[in-house]
mmCIF file of C-alpha atoms and ligand atoms in Angstrom:
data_model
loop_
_atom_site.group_PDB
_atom_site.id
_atom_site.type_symbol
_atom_site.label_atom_id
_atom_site.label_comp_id
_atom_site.label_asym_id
_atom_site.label_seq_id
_atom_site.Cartn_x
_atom_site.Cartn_y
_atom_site.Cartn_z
ATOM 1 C CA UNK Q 853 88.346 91.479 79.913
ATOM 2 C CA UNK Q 854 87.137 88.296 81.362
ATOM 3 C CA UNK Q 855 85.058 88.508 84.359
ATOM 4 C CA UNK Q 856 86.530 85.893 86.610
ATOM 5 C CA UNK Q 857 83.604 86.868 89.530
ATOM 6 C CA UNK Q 858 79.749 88.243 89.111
ATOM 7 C CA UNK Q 859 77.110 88.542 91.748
ATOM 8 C CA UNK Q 860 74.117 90.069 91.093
ATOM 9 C CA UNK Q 861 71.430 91.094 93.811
ATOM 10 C CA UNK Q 862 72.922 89.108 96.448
ATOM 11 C CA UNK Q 863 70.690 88.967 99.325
ATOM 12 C CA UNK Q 864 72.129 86.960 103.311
ATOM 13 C CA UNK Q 865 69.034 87.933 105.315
ATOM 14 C CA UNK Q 866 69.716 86.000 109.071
ATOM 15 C CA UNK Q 867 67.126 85.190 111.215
ATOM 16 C CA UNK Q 868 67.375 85.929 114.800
ATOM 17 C CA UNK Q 869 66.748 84.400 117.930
ATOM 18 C CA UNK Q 870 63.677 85.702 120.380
ATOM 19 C CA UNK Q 871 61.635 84.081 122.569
ATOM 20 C CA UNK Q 872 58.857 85.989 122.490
ATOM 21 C CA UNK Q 873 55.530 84.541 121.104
ATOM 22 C CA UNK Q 874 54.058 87.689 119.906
ATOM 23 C CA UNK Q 875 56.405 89.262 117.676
ATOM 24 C CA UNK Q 876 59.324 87.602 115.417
ATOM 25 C CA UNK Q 877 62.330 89.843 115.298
ATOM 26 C CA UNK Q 878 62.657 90.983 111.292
ATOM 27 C CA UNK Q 879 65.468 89.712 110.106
ATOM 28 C CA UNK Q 880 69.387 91.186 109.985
ATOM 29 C CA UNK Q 881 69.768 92.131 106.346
ATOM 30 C CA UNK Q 882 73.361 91.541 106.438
ATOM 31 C CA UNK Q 883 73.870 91.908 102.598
ATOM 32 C CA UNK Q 884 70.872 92.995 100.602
ATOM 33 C CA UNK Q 885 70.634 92.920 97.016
ATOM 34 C CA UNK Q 886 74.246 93.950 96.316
ATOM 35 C CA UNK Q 887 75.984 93.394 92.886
ATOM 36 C CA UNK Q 888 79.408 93.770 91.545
ATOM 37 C CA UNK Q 889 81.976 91.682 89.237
ATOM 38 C CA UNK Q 890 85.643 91.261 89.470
ATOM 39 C CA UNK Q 891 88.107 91.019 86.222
ATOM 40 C CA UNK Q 892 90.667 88.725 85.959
ATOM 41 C CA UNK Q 893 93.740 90.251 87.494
ATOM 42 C CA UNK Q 894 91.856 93.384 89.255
ATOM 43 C CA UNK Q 895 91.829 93.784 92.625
ATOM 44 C CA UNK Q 896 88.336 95.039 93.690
ATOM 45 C CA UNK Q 897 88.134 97.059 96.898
ATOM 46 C CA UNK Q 898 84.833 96.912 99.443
ATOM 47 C CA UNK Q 899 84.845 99.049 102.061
ATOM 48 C CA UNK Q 900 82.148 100.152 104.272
ATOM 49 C CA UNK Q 901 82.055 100.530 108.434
ATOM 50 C CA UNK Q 902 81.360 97.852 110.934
ATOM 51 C CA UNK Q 903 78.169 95.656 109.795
ATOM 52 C CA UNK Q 904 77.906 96.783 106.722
ATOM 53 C CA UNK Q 905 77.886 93.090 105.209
ATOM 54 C CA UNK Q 906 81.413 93.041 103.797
ATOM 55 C CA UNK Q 907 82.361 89.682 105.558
ATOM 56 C CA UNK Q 908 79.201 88.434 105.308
ATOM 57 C CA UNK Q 909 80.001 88.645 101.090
ATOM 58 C CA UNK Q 910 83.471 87.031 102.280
ATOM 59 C CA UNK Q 911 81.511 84.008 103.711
ATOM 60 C CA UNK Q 912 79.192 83.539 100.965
ATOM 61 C CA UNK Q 913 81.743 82.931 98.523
ATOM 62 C CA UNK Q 914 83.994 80.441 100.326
ATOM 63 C CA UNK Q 915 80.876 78.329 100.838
ATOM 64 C CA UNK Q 916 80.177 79.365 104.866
ATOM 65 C CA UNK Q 917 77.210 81.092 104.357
ATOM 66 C CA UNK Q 918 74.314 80.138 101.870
ATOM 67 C CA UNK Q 919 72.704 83.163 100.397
ATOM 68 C CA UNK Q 920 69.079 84.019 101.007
ATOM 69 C CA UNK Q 921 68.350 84.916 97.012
ATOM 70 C CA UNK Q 922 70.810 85.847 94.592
ATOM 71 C CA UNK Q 923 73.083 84.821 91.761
ATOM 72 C CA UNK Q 924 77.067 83.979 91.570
ATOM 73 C CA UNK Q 925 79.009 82.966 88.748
ATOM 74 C CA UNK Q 926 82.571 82.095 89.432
ATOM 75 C CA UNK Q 927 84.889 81.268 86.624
ATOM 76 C CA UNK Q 928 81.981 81.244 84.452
ATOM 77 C CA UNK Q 929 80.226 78.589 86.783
ATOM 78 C CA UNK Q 930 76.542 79.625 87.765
ATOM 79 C CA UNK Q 931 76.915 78.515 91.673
ATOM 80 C CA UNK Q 932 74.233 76.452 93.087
ATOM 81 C CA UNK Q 933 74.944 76.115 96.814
ATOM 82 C CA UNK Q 934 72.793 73.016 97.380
ATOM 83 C CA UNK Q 935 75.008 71.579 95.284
ATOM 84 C CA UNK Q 936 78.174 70.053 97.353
ATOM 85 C CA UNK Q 937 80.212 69.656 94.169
ATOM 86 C CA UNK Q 938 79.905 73.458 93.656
ATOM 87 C CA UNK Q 939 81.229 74.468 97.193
ATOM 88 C CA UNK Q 940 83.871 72.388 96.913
ATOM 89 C CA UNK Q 941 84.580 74.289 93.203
ATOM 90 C CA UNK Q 942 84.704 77.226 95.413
ATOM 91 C CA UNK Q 943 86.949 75.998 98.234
ATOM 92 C CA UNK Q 944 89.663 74.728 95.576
ATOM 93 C CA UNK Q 945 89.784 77.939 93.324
ATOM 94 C CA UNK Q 946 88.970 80.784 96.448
ATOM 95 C CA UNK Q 947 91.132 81.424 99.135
ATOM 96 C CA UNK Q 948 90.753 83.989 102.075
ATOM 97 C CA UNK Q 949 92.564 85.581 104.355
ATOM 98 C CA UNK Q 950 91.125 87.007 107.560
ATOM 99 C CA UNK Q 951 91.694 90.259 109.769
ATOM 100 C CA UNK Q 952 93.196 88.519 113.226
ATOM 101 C CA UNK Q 953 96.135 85.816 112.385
ATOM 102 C CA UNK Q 954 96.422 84.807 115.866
ATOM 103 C CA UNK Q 955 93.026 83.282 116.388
ATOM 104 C CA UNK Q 956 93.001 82.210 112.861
ATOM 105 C CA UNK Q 957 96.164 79.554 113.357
ATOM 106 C CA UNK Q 958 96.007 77.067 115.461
ATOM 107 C CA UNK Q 959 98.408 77.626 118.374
ATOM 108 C CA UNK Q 960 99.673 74.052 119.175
ATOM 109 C CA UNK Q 961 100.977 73.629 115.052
ATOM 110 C CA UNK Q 962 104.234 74.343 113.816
ATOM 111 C CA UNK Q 963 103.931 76.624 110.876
ATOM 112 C CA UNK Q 964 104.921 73.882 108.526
ATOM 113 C CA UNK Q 965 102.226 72.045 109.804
ATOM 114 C CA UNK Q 966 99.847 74.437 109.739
ATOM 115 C CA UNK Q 967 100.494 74.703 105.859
ATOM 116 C CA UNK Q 968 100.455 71.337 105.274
ATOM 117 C CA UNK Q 969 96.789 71.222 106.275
ATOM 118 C CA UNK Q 970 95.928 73.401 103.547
ATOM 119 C CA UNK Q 971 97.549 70.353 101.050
ATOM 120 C CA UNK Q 972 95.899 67.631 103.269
ATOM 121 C CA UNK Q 973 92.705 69.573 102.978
ATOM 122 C CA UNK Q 974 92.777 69.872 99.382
ATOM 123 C CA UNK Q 975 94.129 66.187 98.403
ATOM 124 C CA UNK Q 976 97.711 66.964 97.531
ATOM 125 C CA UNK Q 977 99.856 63.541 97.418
ATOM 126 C CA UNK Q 978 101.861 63.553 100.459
ATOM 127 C CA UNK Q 979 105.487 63.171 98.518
ATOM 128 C CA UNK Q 980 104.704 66.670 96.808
ATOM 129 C CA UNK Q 981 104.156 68.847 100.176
ATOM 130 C CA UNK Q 982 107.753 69.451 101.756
ATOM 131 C CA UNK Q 983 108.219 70.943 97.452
ATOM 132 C CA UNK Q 984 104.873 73.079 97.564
ATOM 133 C CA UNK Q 985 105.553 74.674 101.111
ATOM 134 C CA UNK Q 986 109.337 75.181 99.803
ATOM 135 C CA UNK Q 987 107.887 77.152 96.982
ATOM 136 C CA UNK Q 988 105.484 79.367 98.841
ATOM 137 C CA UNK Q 989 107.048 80.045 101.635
ATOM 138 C CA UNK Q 990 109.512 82.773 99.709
ATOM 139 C CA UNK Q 991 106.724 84.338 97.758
ATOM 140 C CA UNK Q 992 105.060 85.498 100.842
ATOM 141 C CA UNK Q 993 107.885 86.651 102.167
ATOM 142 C CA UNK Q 994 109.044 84.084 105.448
ATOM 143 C CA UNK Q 995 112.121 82.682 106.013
ATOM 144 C CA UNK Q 996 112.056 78.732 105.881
ATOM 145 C CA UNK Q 997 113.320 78.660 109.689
ATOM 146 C CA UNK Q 998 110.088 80.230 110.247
ATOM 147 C CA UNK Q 999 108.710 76.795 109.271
ATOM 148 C CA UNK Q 1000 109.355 75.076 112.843
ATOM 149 C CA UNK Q 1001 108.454 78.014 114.413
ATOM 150 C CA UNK Q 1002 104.659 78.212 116.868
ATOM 151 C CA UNK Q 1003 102.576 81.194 115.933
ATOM 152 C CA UNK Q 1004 103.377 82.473 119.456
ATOM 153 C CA UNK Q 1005 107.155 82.998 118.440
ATOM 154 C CA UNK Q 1006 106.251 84.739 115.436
ATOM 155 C CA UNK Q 1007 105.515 88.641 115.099
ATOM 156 C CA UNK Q 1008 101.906 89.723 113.550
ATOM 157 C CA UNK Q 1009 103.166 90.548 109.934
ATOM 158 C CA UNK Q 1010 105.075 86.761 110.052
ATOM 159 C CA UNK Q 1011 101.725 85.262 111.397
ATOM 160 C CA UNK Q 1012 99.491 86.815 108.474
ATOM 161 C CA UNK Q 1013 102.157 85.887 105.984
ATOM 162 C CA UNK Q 1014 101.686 82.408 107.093
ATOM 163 C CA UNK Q 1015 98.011 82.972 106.692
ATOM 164 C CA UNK Q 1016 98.733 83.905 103.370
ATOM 165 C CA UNK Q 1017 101.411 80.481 102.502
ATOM 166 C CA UNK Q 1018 97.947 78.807 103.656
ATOM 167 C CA UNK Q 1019 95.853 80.392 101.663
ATOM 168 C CA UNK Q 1020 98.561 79.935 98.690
ATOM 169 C CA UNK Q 1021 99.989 76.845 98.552
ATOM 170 C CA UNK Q 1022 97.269 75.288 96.514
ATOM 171 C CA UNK Q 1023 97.045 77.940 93.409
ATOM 172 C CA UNK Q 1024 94.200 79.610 93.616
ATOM 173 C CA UNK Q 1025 92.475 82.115 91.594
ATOM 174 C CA UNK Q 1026 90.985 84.615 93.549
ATOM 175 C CA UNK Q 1027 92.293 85.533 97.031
ATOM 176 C CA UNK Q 1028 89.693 87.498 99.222
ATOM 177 C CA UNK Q 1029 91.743 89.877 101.784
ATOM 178 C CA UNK Q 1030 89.477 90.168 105.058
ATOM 179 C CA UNK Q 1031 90.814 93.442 106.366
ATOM 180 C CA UNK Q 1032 94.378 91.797 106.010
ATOM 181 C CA UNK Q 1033 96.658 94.081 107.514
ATOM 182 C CA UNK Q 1034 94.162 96.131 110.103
ATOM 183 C CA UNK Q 1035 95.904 94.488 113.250
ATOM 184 C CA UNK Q 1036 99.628 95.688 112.427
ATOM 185 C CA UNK Q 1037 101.664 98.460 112.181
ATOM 186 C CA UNK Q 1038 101.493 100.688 109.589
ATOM 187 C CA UNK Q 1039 105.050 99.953 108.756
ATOM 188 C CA UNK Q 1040 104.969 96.189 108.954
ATOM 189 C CA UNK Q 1041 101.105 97.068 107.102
ATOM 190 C CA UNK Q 1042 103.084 98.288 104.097
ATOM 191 C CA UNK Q 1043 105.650 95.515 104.106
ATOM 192 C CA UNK Q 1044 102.666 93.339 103.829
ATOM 193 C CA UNK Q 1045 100.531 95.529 101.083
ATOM 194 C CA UNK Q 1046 104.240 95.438 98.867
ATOM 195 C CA UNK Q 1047 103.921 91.706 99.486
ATOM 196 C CA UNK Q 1048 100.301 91.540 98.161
ATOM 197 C CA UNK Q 1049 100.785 92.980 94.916
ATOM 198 C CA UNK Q 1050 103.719 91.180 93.865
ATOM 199 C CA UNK Q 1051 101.942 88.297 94.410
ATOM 200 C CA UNK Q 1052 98.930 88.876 92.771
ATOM 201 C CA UNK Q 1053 101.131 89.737 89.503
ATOM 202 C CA UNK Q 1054 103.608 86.763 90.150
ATOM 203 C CA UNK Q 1055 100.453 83.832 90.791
ATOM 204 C CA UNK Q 1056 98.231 85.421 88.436
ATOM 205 C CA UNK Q 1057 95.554 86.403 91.022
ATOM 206 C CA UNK Q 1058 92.597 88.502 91.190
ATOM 207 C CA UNK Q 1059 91.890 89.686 94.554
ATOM 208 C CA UNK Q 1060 89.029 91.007 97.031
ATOM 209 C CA UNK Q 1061 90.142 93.362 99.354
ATOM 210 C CA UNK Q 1062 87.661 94.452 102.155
ATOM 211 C CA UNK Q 1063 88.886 97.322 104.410
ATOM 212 C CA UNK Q 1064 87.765 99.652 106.518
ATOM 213 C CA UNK Q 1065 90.689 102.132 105.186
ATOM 214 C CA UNK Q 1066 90.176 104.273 101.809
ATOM 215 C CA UNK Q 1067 94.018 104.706 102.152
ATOM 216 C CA UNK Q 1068 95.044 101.075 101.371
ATOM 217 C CA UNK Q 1069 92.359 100.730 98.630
ATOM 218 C CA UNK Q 1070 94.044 103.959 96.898
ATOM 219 C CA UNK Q 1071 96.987 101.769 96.825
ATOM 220 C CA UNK Q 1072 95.828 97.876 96.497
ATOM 221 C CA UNK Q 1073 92.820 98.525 94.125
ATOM 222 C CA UNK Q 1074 91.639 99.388 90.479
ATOM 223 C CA UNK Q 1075 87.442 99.378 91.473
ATOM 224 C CA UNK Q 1076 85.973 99.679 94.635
ATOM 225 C CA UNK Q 1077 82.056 99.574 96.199
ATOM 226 C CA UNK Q 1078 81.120 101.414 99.075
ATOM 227 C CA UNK Q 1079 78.366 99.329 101.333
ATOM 228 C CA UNK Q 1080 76.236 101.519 103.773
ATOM 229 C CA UNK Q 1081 74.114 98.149 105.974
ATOM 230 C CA UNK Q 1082 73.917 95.755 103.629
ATOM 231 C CA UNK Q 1083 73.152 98.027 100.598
ATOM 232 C CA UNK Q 1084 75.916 99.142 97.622
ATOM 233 C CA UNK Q 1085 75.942 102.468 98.030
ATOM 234 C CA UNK Q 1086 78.730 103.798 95.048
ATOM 235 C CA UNK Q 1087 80.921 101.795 92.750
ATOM 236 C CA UNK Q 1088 83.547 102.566 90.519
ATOM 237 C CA UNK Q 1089 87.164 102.764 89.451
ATOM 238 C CA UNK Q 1090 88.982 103.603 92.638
ATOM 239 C CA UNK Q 1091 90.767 107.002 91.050
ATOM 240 C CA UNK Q 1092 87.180 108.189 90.378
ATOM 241 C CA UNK Q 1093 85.288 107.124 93.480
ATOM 242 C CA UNK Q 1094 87.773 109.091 96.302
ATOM 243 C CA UNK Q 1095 88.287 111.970 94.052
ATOM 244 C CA UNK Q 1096 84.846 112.186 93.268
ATOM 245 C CA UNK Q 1097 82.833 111.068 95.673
ATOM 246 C CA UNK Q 1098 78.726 111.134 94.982
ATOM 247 C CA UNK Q 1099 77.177 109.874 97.908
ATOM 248 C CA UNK Q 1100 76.548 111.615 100.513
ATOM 249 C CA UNK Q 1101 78.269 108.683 102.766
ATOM 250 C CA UNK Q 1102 81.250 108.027 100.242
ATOM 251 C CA UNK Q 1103 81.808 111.825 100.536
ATOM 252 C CA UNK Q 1104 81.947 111.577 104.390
ATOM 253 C CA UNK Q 1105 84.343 108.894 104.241
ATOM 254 C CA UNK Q 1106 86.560 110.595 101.874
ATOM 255 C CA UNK Q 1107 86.298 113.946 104.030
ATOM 256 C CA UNK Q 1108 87.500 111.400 107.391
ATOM 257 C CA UNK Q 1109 90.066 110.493 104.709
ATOM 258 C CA UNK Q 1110 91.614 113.634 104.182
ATOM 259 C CA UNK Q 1111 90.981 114.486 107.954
ATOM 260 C CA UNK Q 1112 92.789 112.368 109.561
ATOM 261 C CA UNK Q 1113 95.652 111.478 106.742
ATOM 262 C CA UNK Q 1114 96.616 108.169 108.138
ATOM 263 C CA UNK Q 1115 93.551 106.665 109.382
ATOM 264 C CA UNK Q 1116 90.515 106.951 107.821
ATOM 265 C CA UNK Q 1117 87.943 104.066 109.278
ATOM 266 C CA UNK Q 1118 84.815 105.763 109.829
ATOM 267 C CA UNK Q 1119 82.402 106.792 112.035
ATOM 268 C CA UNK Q 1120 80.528 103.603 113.811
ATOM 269 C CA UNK Q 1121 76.806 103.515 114.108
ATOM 270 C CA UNK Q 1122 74.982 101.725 116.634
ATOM 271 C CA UNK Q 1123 71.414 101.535 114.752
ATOM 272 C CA UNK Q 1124 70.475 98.912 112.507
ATOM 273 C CA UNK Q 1125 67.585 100.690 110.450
ATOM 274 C CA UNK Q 1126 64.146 98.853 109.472
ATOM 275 C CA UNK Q 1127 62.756 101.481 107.813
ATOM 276 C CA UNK Q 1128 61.658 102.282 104.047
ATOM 277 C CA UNK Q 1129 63.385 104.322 101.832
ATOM 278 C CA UNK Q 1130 66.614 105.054 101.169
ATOM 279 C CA UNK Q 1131 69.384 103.312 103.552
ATOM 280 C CA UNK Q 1132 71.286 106.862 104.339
ATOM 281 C CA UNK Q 1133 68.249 108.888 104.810
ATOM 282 C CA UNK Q 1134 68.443 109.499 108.634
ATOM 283 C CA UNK Q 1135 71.927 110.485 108.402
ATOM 284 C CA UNK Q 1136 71.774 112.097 105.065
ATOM 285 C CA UNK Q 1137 72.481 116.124 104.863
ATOM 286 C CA UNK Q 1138 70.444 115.972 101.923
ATOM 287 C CA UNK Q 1139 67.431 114.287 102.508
ATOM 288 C CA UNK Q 1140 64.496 115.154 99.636
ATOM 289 C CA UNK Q 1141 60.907 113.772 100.177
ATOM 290 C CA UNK Q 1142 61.782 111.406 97.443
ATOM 291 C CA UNK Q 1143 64.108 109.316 100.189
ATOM 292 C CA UNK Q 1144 61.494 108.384 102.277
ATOM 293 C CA UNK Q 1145 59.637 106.232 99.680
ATOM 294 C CA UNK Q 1146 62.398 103.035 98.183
ATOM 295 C CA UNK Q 1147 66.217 102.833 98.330
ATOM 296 C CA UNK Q 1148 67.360 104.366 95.636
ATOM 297 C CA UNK Q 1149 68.488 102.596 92.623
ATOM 298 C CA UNK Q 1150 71.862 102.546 91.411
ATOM 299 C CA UNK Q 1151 72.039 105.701 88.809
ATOM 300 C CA UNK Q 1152 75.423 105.692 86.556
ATOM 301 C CA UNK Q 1153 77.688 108.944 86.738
ATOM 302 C CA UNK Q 1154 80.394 108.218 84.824
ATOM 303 C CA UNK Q 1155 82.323 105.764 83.126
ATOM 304 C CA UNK Q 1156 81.406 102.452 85.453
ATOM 305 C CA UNK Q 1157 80.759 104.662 88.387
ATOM 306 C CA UNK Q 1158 77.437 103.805 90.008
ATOM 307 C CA UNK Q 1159 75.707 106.118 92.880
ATOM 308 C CA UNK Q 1160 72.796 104.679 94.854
ATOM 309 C CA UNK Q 1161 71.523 108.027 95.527
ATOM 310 C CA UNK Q 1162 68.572 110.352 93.886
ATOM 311 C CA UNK Q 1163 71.040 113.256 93.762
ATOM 312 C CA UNK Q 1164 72.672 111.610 91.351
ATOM 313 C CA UNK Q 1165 69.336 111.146 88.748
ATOM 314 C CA UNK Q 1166 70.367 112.361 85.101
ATOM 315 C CA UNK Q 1167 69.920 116.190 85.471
ATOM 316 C CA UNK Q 1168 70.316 116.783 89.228
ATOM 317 C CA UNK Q 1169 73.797 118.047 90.006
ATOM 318 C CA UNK Q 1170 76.026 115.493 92.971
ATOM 319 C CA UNK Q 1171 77.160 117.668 95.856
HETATM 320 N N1 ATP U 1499 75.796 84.309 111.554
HETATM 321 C C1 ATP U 1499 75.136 85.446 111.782
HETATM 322 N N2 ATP U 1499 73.941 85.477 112.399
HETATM 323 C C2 ATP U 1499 73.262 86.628 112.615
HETATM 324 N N3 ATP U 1499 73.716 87.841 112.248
HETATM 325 C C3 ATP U 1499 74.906 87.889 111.623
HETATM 326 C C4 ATP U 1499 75.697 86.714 111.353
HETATM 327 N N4 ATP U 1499 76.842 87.076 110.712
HETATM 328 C C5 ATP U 1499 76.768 88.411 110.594
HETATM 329 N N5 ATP U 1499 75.624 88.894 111.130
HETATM 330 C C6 ATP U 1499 75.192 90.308 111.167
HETATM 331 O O1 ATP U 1499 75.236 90.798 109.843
HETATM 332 C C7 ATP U 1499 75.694 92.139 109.794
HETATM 333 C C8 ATP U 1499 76.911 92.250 108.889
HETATM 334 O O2 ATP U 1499 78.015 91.604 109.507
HETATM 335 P P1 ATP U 1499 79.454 91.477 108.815
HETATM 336 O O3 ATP U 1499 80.320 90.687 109.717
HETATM 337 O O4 ATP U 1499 79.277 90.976 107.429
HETATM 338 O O5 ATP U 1499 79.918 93.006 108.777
HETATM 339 P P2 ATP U 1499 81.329 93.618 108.340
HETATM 340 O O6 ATP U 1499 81.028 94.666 107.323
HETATM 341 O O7 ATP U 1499 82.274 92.541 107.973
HETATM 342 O O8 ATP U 1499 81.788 94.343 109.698
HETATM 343 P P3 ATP U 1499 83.283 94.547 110.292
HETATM 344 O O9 ATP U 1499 83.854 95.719 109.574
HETATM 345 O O10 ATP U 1499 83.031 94.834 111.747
HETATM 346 O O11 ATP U 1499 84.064 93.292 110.085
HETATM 347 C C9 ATP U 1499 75.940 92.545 111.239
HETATM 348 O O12 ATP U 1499 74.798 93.208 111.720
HETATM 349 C C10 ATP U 1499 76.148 91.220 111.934
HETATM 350 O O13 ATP U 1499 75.809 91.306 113.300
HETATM 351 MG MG1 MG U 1500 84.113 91.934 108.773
#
């Protein structure tokens, strides 16, 4: 299988602001030292709770954020992000999707319009665009009188399949989905999910999906990585990571999962830790001495199933 996407110890550390002369504020390590790949034609699931980094990931690899340290091959393209060329490689052949539609399309644009930028943006000859927004605009499921509609008049689902006509009118390759559907109903959610996949088979695409819900990765994704504040904590095929959960914080979000049936977001924390050792270790039922010393590396289970955790060390049984 041809890996289409690897990172490998990806690190966005962001300074912050203070004005006091004494003591610099450490730095938010938004994504630190994370690593993952994504075949061609897989969808790879990230979940993870609020601040966990998954966005920040998102940014990095449609050129908004530089990273701190870090590697990224894309279509077997070592990335240099100094380099403008390279960005721009990015931009052409990446294209994302964010949670909220309505702040994400500009209000005073018809939707035709706001397509069309997408084609302006990327260079398309003027005399092919009315042909290319034709063509889209069926795949993702809108009706072409929805092209003189304003955002306004359209409902949520319509407004994030217009996103996704933006996204898609200049083929792409891979699609990141920013917590895509996490604003609408589930009904109108699973009109949109349906939508997804068929896509991704008819445009040959490979996708990301980040999401706060384990239920729509069970259904969008083949892999999936768990990030605990900034750190992988488990990866693995999708199947093997919510039956059989090895961290301790992978196992709490599949317990929320089975919980609460529908919704399974998790459990927000309002700390951002600066302290050695393992990530989890505060929170951890199963704190050994051993967690207090480095962040565990990433110790394989199974079959491409990965646990950050030193429960998981050849030898010592996973709870
Ligand atoms: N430009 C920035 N400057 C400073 N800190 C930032 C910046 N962007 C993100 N952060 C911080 O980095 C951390 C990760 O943020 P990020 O948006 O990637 O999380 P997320 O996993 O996408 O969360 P959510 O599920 O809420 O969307 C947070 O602590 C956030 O406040
Ligand atoms: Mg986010």
């Amino acid at each position: 299988m041809t890996r289409i996407l690897e990172v490998e110890d990806l690190k966005v550390h962001f300074k912050v602001g203070g004005f006091s002369l004494l003591a610099k504020p450490p730095p938010v390590k938004a994504v630190d030292g994370v690593s993952f790949y994504i075949n061609e034609g897989e969808t790879l699931g990230l979940a993870g709770e609020t601040g966990s980094g998954k966005s920040t990931i998102a940014k990095v690899l449609v050129g908004l954020y530089k990273p701190t340290s870090g590697r990224i091959r894309f279509m077997g393209q070592e990335i240099e992000f100094d380099n403008r060329g390279h960005i721009t490689f990015l931009r052409r052949n990446i294209g994302i999707v964010f949670q909220d539609p309505v702040s994400s399309l500009n209000p005073r644009l018809r939707v035709r319009d706001i397509i069309r930028e997408a084609l302006v943006a990327a260079g398309v000859d003027r005399r092919e665009h009315d042909e290319k927004i034709a063509h889209i605009v069926p795949l993702v499921g809108l009706r072409p009188s929805s092209l003189d509609s304003y955002p306004r008049q359209l409902s949520g689902g319509e407004k994030q399949r217009v996103s996704l006509a933006r996204a898609l009118v200049v083929p792409k390759k891979l699609l990141i989905l920013d917590e895509p559907t996490s604003s609408l109903d589930v009904s109108v959610q699973a009109q949109v999910l349906n939508t997804l996949r068929k896509l991704k088979s008819e445009l040959g695409l490979s996708y990301l999906f980040i999401t706060h819900d384990l239920n729509v990765l069970k259904y969008m994704s083949n892999r999936m990585c768990v990030m605990f504040y900034g750190k992988l904590v488990e990866s693995g095929p999708t199947k093997s990571v919510i039956n059989h959960p090895k961290h301790p914080y992978t196992q709490e979000l599949v317990a929320n999962l089975l919980r609460k049936g529908e919704s399974s977001s998790v459990v927000i924390r309002e700390h951002q830790p600066s302290f050695e050792g393992c990530i989890y270790k505060r929170i951890c039922p199963y704190v050994m001495s051993e967690c207090s010393q480095t962040h565990p590396p990433l110790y394989q289970v199974a079959e491409e199933h990965s646990v950050a955790c030193y429960l998981s060390k050849a030898g010592v049984p996973a709870h």
